[in-house]
Amino acid sequence: KLSFKEIISNKLFIFYMIALGSYVFAETGTANWLVNYLKYTYSFNESKGSVYISAFFLVFAVGRLLGGFVVEKFGAFKVVITSLTLALVLYTLGLLFGQSALILIALSGIFFAVAFPTIVATVSKVFPVSSSYITGILITSSSFQSMLLNYLMGLGNTYLGADKAIYIIPICLLTSIVFNIMIYNNTRTVLVNNRQ
């Protein structure tokens, strides 16, 4: 079995930790802060704002239901990287083009869906030794990162305004994409051999 020190000193584990943690915040940050953003930026009331967050999680649920089939066909990290890139594009366009494009933020939910379960599922293939222990550390770390980033989002809302602080979410999506690419580049041989 690997020790905690051996695990946290592994660069691949660090890549996983940042990729998963930044993604988890992008998802939970949307749930926690999107209505706040709509309220203070466009004067939406809670009822109208909740329509967008409900639409986001509706298409998110559809994406999670169907995503497994896509992952099986094209491979874990190819799908994660592609889907998070599409989510980033839609989310950012929704923020940049204002009220008329907010539906793009809701639609981005379908591309968020596969990331978490797919990344977690690859851990046992990349780390065959102590995989359950490593998965537990990763999930705990992602929760901690999400908590910290939610706190930073709150500070951003206070000192920068909701219209600027919301951009922490697409920044985190971009961070997750970069580190997923780094994982893929370092594990391509392992994952291909496991699919054969």
XYZ file of N, CA and C in Angstrom:
588
model
N 0.836 -1.197 0.000
C 0.000 0.000 0.000
C 0.866 1.240 0.000
N 0.379 2.278 -0.638
C 1.107 3.544 -0.663
C 0.797 4.339 0.600
N 1.797 5.036 1.104
C 1.585 5.902 2.260
C 1.008 7.237 1.802
N 0.446 7.977 2.741
C -0.117 9.294 2.424
C 0.960 10.204 1.845
N 2.176 10.122 2.401
C 3.273 10.960 1.922
C 3.632 10.621 0.481
N 3.659 9.306 0.166
C 3.968 8.890 -1.202
C 2.904 9.371 -2.191
N 1.652 9.327 -1.756
C 0.548 9.727 -2.630
C 0.616 11.217 -2.933
N 0.721 12.037 -1.897
C 0.654 13.493 -2.118
C 1.929 14.047 -2.759
N 2.994 13.249 -2.815
C 4.208 13.706 -3.488
C 4.251 13.266 -4.952
N 3.230 12.533 -5.388
C 3.148 12.072 -6.774
C 2.559 13.180 -7.636
N 3.288 13.606 -8.672
C 2.822 14.732 -9.484
C 1.494 14.424 -10.168
N 1.281 13.160 -10.532
C 0.038 12.785 -11.190
C -1.145 12.934 -10.235
N -0.926 12.610 -8.964
C -1.969 12.814 -7.961
C -2.289 14.300 -7.816
N -1.273 15.153 -7.834
C -1.486 16.606 -7.758
C -2.315 17.081 -8.943
N -2.006 16.557 -10.143
C -2.788 16.922 -11.328
C -4.251 16.538 -11.140
N -4.473 15.322 -10.648
C -5.842 14.858 -10.383
C -6.538 15.763 -9.372
N -5.816 16.096 -8.325
C -6.392 16.896 -7.253
C -6.872 18.255 -7.774
N -6.047 18.911 -8.582
C -6.416 20.230 -9.108
C -7.508 20.104 -10.164
N -7.400 19.095 -11.035
C -8.417 18.896 -12.078
C -9.794 18.661 -11.468
N -9.851 17.805 -10.449
C -11.143 17.477 -9.839
C -11.652 18.613 -8.966
N -10.765 19.207 -8.177
C -11.177 20.279 -7.269
C -11.712 21.491 -7.995
N -11.035 21.901 -9.067
C -11.495 23.076 -9.810
C -12.806 22.783 -10.536
N -12.970 21.534 -11.021
C -14.249 21.174 -11.641
C -15.385 21.207 -10.611
N -15.150 20.583 -9.461
C -16.214 20.515 -8.440
C -16.672 21.910 -8.051
N -15.717 22.851 -7.932
C -16.147 24.217 -7.622
C -16.973 24.813 -8.751
N -16.583 24.580 -10.009
C -17.349 25.136 -11.130
C -18.806 24.668 -11.079
N -18.994 23.408 -10.713
C -20.358 22.859 -10.615
C -21.095 23.422 -9.398
N -20.480 23.311 -8.221
C -21.159 23.777 -7.006
C -21.248 25.302 -6.968
N -20.238 25.969 -7.553
C -20.268 27.431 -7.613
C -21.427 27.929 -8.451
N -21.740 27.205 -9.528
C -22.913 27.561 -10.333
C -24.182 27.408 -9.502
N -24.286 26.307 -8.788
C -25.470 26.079 -7.943
C -25.597 27.156 -6.870
N -24.469 27.567 -6.295
C -24.501 28.503 -5.164
C -24.595 29.969 -5.565
N -24.031 30.321 -6.733
C -23.847 31.740 -7.048
C -24.549 32.244 -8.302
N -25.075 31.361 -9.135
C -25.678 31.841 -10.377
C -26.895 32.724 -10.116
N -27.767 32.308 -9.209
C -28.960 33.114 -8.910
C -28.551 34.468 -8.338
N -27.529 34.468 -7.481
C -27.007 35.721 -6.921
C -26.509 36.639 -8.038
N -25.775 36.075 -8.993
C -25.273 36.842 -10.147
C -26.429 37.445 -10.942
N -27.447 36.651 -11.227
C -28.599 37.125 -12.004
C -29.369 38.210 -11.252
N -29.430 38.070 -9.947
C -30.159 39.043 -9.130
C -29.457 40.400 -9.122
N -28.153 40.392 -8.903
C -27.435 41.663 -8.755
C -26.981 42.266 -10.090
N -26.885 41.442 -11.127
C -26.449 41.959 -12.419
C -27.629 42.371 -13.292
N -28.704 41.571 -13.260
C -29.847 41.823 -14.145
C -31.152 42.083 -13.395
N -31.058 42.209 -12.077
C -32.233 42.473 -11.225
C -33.306 41.396 -11.348
N -32.897 40.157 -11.599
C -33.852 39.052 -11.606
C -34.279 38.775 -10.168
N -35.542 38.451 -9.960
C -35.933 37.982 -8.625
C -35.549 36.502 -8.501
N -35.663 35.965 -7.288
C -35.222 34.585 -7.049
C -35.981 33.592 -7.913
N -37.262 33.868 -8.148
C -38.082 32.960 -8.943
C -37.578 32.877 -10.384
N -37.302 34.025 -10.978
C -36.820 34.043 -12.359
C -35.408 33.470 -12.453
N -34.573 33.795 -11.483
C -33.217 33.261 -11.479
C -33.185 31.754 -11.336
N -34.120 31.219 -10.551
C -34.139 29.771 -10.329
C -34.519 29.004 -11.589
N -35.178 29.663 -12.550
C -35.492 29.006 -13.832
C -34.200 28.602 -14.537
N -33.194 29.488 -14.510
C -31.927 29.201 -15.192
C -31.141 28.108 -14.480
N -31.131 28.146 -13.159
C -30.396 27.117 -12.432
C -31.097 25.769 -12.557
N -32.432 25.786 -12.614
C -33.182 24.539 -12.816
C -32.914 23.964 -14.197
N -32.866 24.847 -15.206
C -32.569 24.390 -16.568
C -31.156 23.814 -16.645
N -30.213 24.463 -15.948
C -28.830 23.973 -15.915
C -28.791 22.543 -15.390
N -29.453 22.291 -14.270
C -29.385 20.963 -13.670
C -30.290 19.951 -14.361
N -31.277 20.418 -15.099
C -32.079 19.501 -15.905
C -31.234 18.917 -17.034
N -30.560 19.787 -17.796
C -29.714 19.268 -18.877
C -28.485 18.560 -18.315
N -28.043 18.963 -17.134
C -26.953 18.273 -16.431
C -27.339 16.814 -16.174
N -28.560 16.597 -15.699
C -29.031 15.233 -15.418
C -29.097 14.398 -16.695
N -29.550 15.010 -17.778
C -29.598 14.310 -19.065
C -28.178 13.936 -19.504
N -27.259 14.876 -19.367
C -25.869 14.622 -19.738
C -25.251 13.502 -18.915
N -25.555 13.453 -17.637
C -25.003 12.386 -16.793
C -25.591 11.030 -17.165
N -26.863 11.037 -17.563
C -27.515 9.792 -17.972
C -26.892 9.235 -19.252
N -26.637 10.107 -20.215
C -26.158 9.677 -21.529
C -24.637 9.649 -21.653
N -23.958 10.345 -20.744
C -22.517 10.515 -20.871
C -21.719 9.235 -20.840
N -22.184 8.259 -20.074
C -21.455 6.990 -19.969
C -21.274 6.298 -21.304
N -22.295 6.374 -22.153
C -22.204 5.749 -23.473
C -21.120 6.427 -24.317
N -21.046 7.748 -24.214
C -20.054 8.506 -24.988
C -18.647 8.196 -24.489
N -18.487 8.122 -23.165
C -17.182 7.812 -22.573
C -16.695 6.436 -23.018
N -17.602 5.453 -23.024
C -17.237 4.096 -23.438
C -16.749 4.071 -24.885
N -17.356 4.902 -25.709
C -17.034 4.885 -27.135
C -15.738 5.624 -27.458
N -15.510 6.776 -26.813
C -14.398 7.632 -27.224
C -13.238 7.692 -26.228
N -13.433 7.216 -25.016
C -12.360 7.255 -24.027
C -12.551 8.370 -23.017
N -12.146 8.092 -21.778
C -12.458 8.964 -20.646
C -11.964 10.391 -20.815
N -10.669 10.583 -20.957
C -10.142 11.947 -20.928
C -10.433 12.731 -22.200
N -10.542 12.041 -23.331
C -10.943 12.742 -24.551
C -12.328 13.362 -24.368
N -13.240 12.597 -23.773
C -14.604 13.091 -23.562
C -14.621 14.192 -22.509
N -13.903 13.993 -21.407
C -13.865 15.009 -20.344
C -13.304 16.328 -20.865
N -12.186 16.266 -21.576
C -11.548 17.484 -22.083
C -12.454 18.191 -23.088
N -13.041 17.423 -23.997
C -13.932 18.011 -25.004
C -15.172 18.614 -24.370
N -15.797 17.867 -23.459
C -17.047 18.354 -22.864
C -16.809 19.574 -21.971
N -15.717 19.588 -21.219
C -15.423 20.757 -20.390
C -15.057 21.972 -21.241
N -14.416 21.740 -22.380
C -14.117 22.847 -23.292
C -15.409 23.457 -23.837
N -16.349 22.607 -24.226
C -17.655 23.102 -24.700
C -18.400 23.824 -23.586
N -18.323 23.283 -22.374
C -18.965 23.947 -21.224
C -18.356 25.323 -20.998
N -17.033 25.408 -21.074
C -16.332 26.686 -20.891
C -16.761 27.705 -21.945
N -16.833 27.272 -23.196
C -17.215 28.186 -24.285
C -18.630 28.701 -24.074
N -19.579 27.809 -23.813
C -20.972 28.226 -23.630
C -21.126 29.127 -22.405
N -20.498 28.735 -21.308
C -20.614 29.500 -20.060
C -20.063 30.917 -20.249
N -18.886 30.999 -20.866
C -18.241 32.303 -21.058
C -19.040 33.185 -22.014
N -19.530 32.593 -23.100
C -20.361 33.361 -24.031
C -21.632 33.863 -23.353
N -22.215 33.021 -22.505
C -23.409 33.429 -21.763
C -23.145 34.625 -20.863
N -21.956 34.662 -20.260
C -21.596 35.791 -19.404
C -21.257 37.040 -20.227
N -20.533 36.840 -21.320
C -20.072 37.985 -22.111
C -21.192 38.690 -22.867
N -22.138 37.922 -23.396
C -23.177 38.511 -24.247
C -24.434 38.927 -23.500
N -24.435 38.789 -22.195
C -25.483 39.389 -21.378
C -26.804 38.641 -21.344
N -27.833 39.379 -21.015
C -29.127 38.797 -20.684
C -29.704 37.928 -21.799
N -29.504 38.319 -23.035
C -30.079 37.561 -24.150
C -29.392 36.211 -24.359
N -28.209 36.035 -23.783
C -27.449 34.793 -23.984
C -27.372 33.929 -22.731
N -28.136 34.271 -21.696
C -28.049 33.519 -20.443
C -28.440 32.055 -20.600
N -29.257 31.759 -21.592
C -29.654 30.371 -21.827
C -28.435 29.496 -22.129
N -27.364 30.107 -22.651
C -26.139 29.342 -22.931
C -25.516 28.797 -21.653
N -25.620 29.566 -20.567
C -25.112 29.085 -19.278
C -25.895 27.850 -18.847
N -27.225 27.915 -18.991
C -28.061 26.769 -18.640
C -27.710 25.555 -19.505
N -27.528 25.767 -20.804
C -27.235 24.664 -21.716
C -25.857 24.054 -21.467
N -24.954 24.832 -20.905
C -23.613 24.305 -20.621
C -23.656 23.141 -19.633
N -24.744 23.044 -18.865
C -24.868 21.975 -17.867
C -24.707 20.584 -18.441
N -25.145 20.381 -19.679
C -25.042 19.042 -20.283
C -23.587 18.628 -20.457
N -22.693 19.613 -20.613
C -21.279 19.307 -20.803
C -20.503 19.233 -19.488
N -21.108 19.705 -18.415
C -20.514 19.528 -17.085
C -20.638 18.071 -16.617
N -21.663 17.401 -17.097
C -22.171 16.204 -16.445
C -21.194 15.047 -16.319
N -20.391 14.798 -17.357
C -19.583 13.581 -17.339
C -18.297 13.715 -16.540
N -17.889 14.926 -16.231
C -16.542 15.141 -15.680
C -16.292 14.402 -14.368
N -17.111 14.641 -13.358
C -16.820 14.081 -12.036
C -16.782 12.553 -12.029
N -17.862 11.868 -12.463
C -17.801 10.397 -12.392
C -16.718 9.791 -13.282
N -16.444 10.431 -14.406
C -15.441 9.882 -15.331
C -14.038 10.023 -14.767
N -13.720 11.201 -14.229
C -12.391 11.402 -13.625
C -12.180 10.428 -12.476
N -13.174 10.308 -11.613
C -13.065 9.401 -10.455
C -12.900 7.956 -10.916
N -13.621 7.574 -11.981
C -13.553 6.187 -12.468
C -12.177 5.827 -13.007
N -11.411 6.808 -13.475
C -10.078 6.509 -14.024
C -9.026 6.301 -12.943
N -9.327 6.694 -11.721
C -8.318 6.621 -10.654
C -7.828 5.194 -10.448
N -8.754 4.228 -10.433
C -8.358 2.839 -10.176
C -7.497 2.267 -11.301
N -7.621 2.827 -12.522
C -6.791 2.359 -13.642
C -5.405 2.990 -13.600
N -5.355 4.261 -13.217
C -4.081 4.975 -13.172
C -3.295 4.621 -11.906
N -4.023 4.413 -10.800
C -3.399 4.046 -9.516
C -3.957 2.698 -9.056
N -3.491 1.598 -9.621
C -4.040 0.290 -9.233
C -3.730 -0.094 -7.785
N -2.674 0.490 -7.218
C -2.331 0.241 -5.812
C -2.970 1.338 -4.952
N -3.684 0.935 -3.909
C -4.326 1.867 -2.966
C -5.333 2.788 -3.658
N -6.023 2.296 -4.677
C -6.926 3.158 -5.454
C -8.092 3.692 -4.622
N -8.634 2.873 -3.712
C -9.747 3.349 -2.884
C -9.297 4.458 -1.938
N -8.126 4.277 -1.362
C -7.559 5.285 -0.468
C -7.306 6.587 -1.221
N -6.719 6.467 -2.419
C -6.423 7.645 -3.238
C -7.712 8.348 -3.653
N -8.728 7.578 -4.040
C -10.018 8.168 -4.413
C -10.614 8.945 -3.241
N -10.527 8.382 -2.058
C -11.037 9.064 -0.862
C -10.329 10.377 -0.597
N -9.004 10.371 -0.746
C -8.227 11.603 -0.553
C -8.613 12.643 -1.609
N -8.764 12.197 -2.860
C -9.127 13.117 -3.949
C -10.481 13.777 -3.713
N -11.457 12.980 -3.327
C -12.807 13.526 -3.114
C -12.818 14.480 -1.924
N -12.089 14.120 -0.861
C -11.976 15.019 0.294
C -11.303 16.321 -0.111
N -10.224 16.209 -0.888
C -9.499 17.391 -1.353
C -10.379 18.273 -2.227
N -11.168 17.659 -3.123
C -12.029 18.448 -4.012
C -13.090 19.202 -3.213
N -13.608 18.575 -2.153
C -14.581 19.256 -1.296
C -13.943 20.439 -0.576
N -12.721 20.241 -0.112
C -12.003 21.324 0.574
C -11.724 22.477 -0.384
N -11.274 22.150 -1.601
C -11.006 23.189 -2.595
C -12.277 23.958 -2.949
N -13.381 23.219 -3.083
C -14.658 23.862 -3.399
C -15.071 24.825 -2.288
N -14.884 24.399 -1.048
C -15.212 25.246 0.096
C -14.370 26.518 0.090
N -13.077 26.364 -0.170
C -12.172 27.516 -0.206
C -12.533 28.466 -1.353
N -12.814 27.921 -2.523
C -13.149 28.751 -3.677
C -14.509 29.429 -3.515
N -15.437 28.764 -2.834
C -16.716 29.417 -2.525
C -16.502 30.614 -1.611
N -15.574 30.467 -0.669
C -15.237 31.584 0.205
C -14.642 32.740 -0.603
N -13.723 32.411 -1.538
C -13.131 33.440 -2.393
C -14.186 34.091 -3.286
N -15.148 33.300 -3.738
C -16.244 33.857 -4.535
C -17.045 34.856 -3.711
N -17.278 34.533 -2.450
C -17.983 35.465 -1.573
C -17.213 36.768 -1.415
N -15.906 36.669 -1.218
C -15.078 37.876 -1.131
C -15.127 38.660 -2.437
N -15.075 37.944 -3.552
C -15.152 38.595 -4.853
C -16.448 39.352 -5.043
N -17.547 38.755 -4.590
C -18.839 39.432 -4.676
C -18.857 40.707 -3.848
N -18.204 40.643 -2.691
C -18.179 41.802 -1.801
C -17.310 42.927 -2.351
N -16.121 42.576 -2.842
C -15.148 43.611 -3.205
C -15.084 43.936 -4.700
N -15.495 42.990 -5.553
C -15.441 43.229 -6.994
C -16.821 43.397 -7.617
N -17.816 42.787 -6.988
C -19.170 42.784 -7.537
C -19.492 41.439 -8.161
N -20.774 41.085 -8.150
C -21.216 39.787 -8.655
C -20.913 39.614 -10.131
N -20.974 40.704 -10.892
C -20.760 40.616 -12.333
C -19.322 40.255 -12.698
N -18.364 40.533 -11.819
C -16.961 40.186 -12.070
C -16.575 38.882 -11.373
N -17.067 38.690 -10.158
C -16.691 37.500 -9.389
C -17.129 36.210 -10.068
N -18.216 36.250 -10.823
C -18.735 35.043 -11.470
C -17.715 34.438 -12.435
N -16.762 35.243 -12.911
C -15.762 34.735 -13.853
C -14.772 33.762 -13.212
N -14.820 33.645 -11.890
C -14.025 32.606 -11.224
C -14.447 31.225 -11.728
N -15.727 31.065 -12.062
C -16.223 29.754 -12.515
C -15.599 29.353 -13.847
N -15.664 30.170 -14.899
C -14.971 29.756 -16.134
C -13.455 29.630 -15.976
N -12.851 30.411 -15.087
C -11.412 30.257 -14.823
C -11.141 28.862 -14.252
N -12.011 28.411 -13.361
C -11.857 27.072 -12.779
C -12.101 25.978 -13.819
N -13.043 26.198 -14.720
C -13.248 25.242 -15.817
C -11.981 25.128 -16.667
N -11.385 26.266 -16.990
C -10.156 26.275 -17.772
C -9.031 25.550 -17.029
N -8.929 25.801 -15.731
C -7.919 25.120 -14.911
C -8.105 23.614 -14.958
N -9.358 23.168 -14.828
C -9.653 21.735 -14.879
C -9.278 21.145 -16.233
N -9.585 21.857 -17.306
C -9.240 21.384 -18.653
C -7.724 21.204 -18.778
N -6.963 22.207 -18.350
C -5.494 22.157 -18.452
C -4.942 20.948 -17.707
N -5.424 20.721 -16.482
C -4.879 19.614 -15.687
C -5.390 18.252 -16.161
N -6.583 18.207 -16.746
C -7.037 16.964 -17.366
C -6.176 16.619 -18.586
N -5.784 17.626 -19.345
C -4.873 17.393 -20.479
C -3.534 16.855 -19.971
N -3.045 17.419 -18.876
C -1.777 16.955 -18.301
C -1.883 15.508 -17.818
N -3.019 15.164 -17.209
C -3.232 13.770 -16.792
C -3.253 12.860 -18.018
N -4.002 13.283 -19.029
C -4.125 12.469 -20.251
C -2.766 12.243 -20.900
N -1.969 13.280 -20.986
C -0.642 13.155 -21.602
C 0.286 12.235 -20.818
N 0.054 12.141 -19.506
C 0.904 11.300 -18.649
C 0.365 9.886 -18.447
N -0.876 9.626 -18.884
C -1.485 8.313 -18.631
C -2.037 7.658 -19.893
N -1.772 8.245 -21.045
C -2.373 7.757 -22.295
C -2.111 6.265 -22.502
N -0.881 5.823 -22.284
C -0.528 4.419 -22.498
C -1.274 3.509 -21.537
N -1.349 3.914 -20.278
C -2.034 3.111 -19.256
C -3.512 2.947 -19.605
N -4.172 4.043 -19.974
C -5.597 4.011 -20.248
C -5.913 3.243 -21.518
N -5.059 3.365 -22.544
C -5.272 2.606 -23.786
C -5.139 1.111 -23.514
N -4.143 0.713 -22.742
C -3.941 -0.710 -22.417
C -5.112 -1.270 -21.613
N -5.692 -0.438 -20.739
C -6.823 -0.885 -19.940
C -8.096 -1.041 -20.765
N -8.213 -0.319 -21.879
C -9.401 -0.445 -22.712
C -9.348 -1.635 -23.631
N -8.154 -2.219 -23.825
C -8.005 -3.340 -24.747
C -8.430 -4.642 -24.100
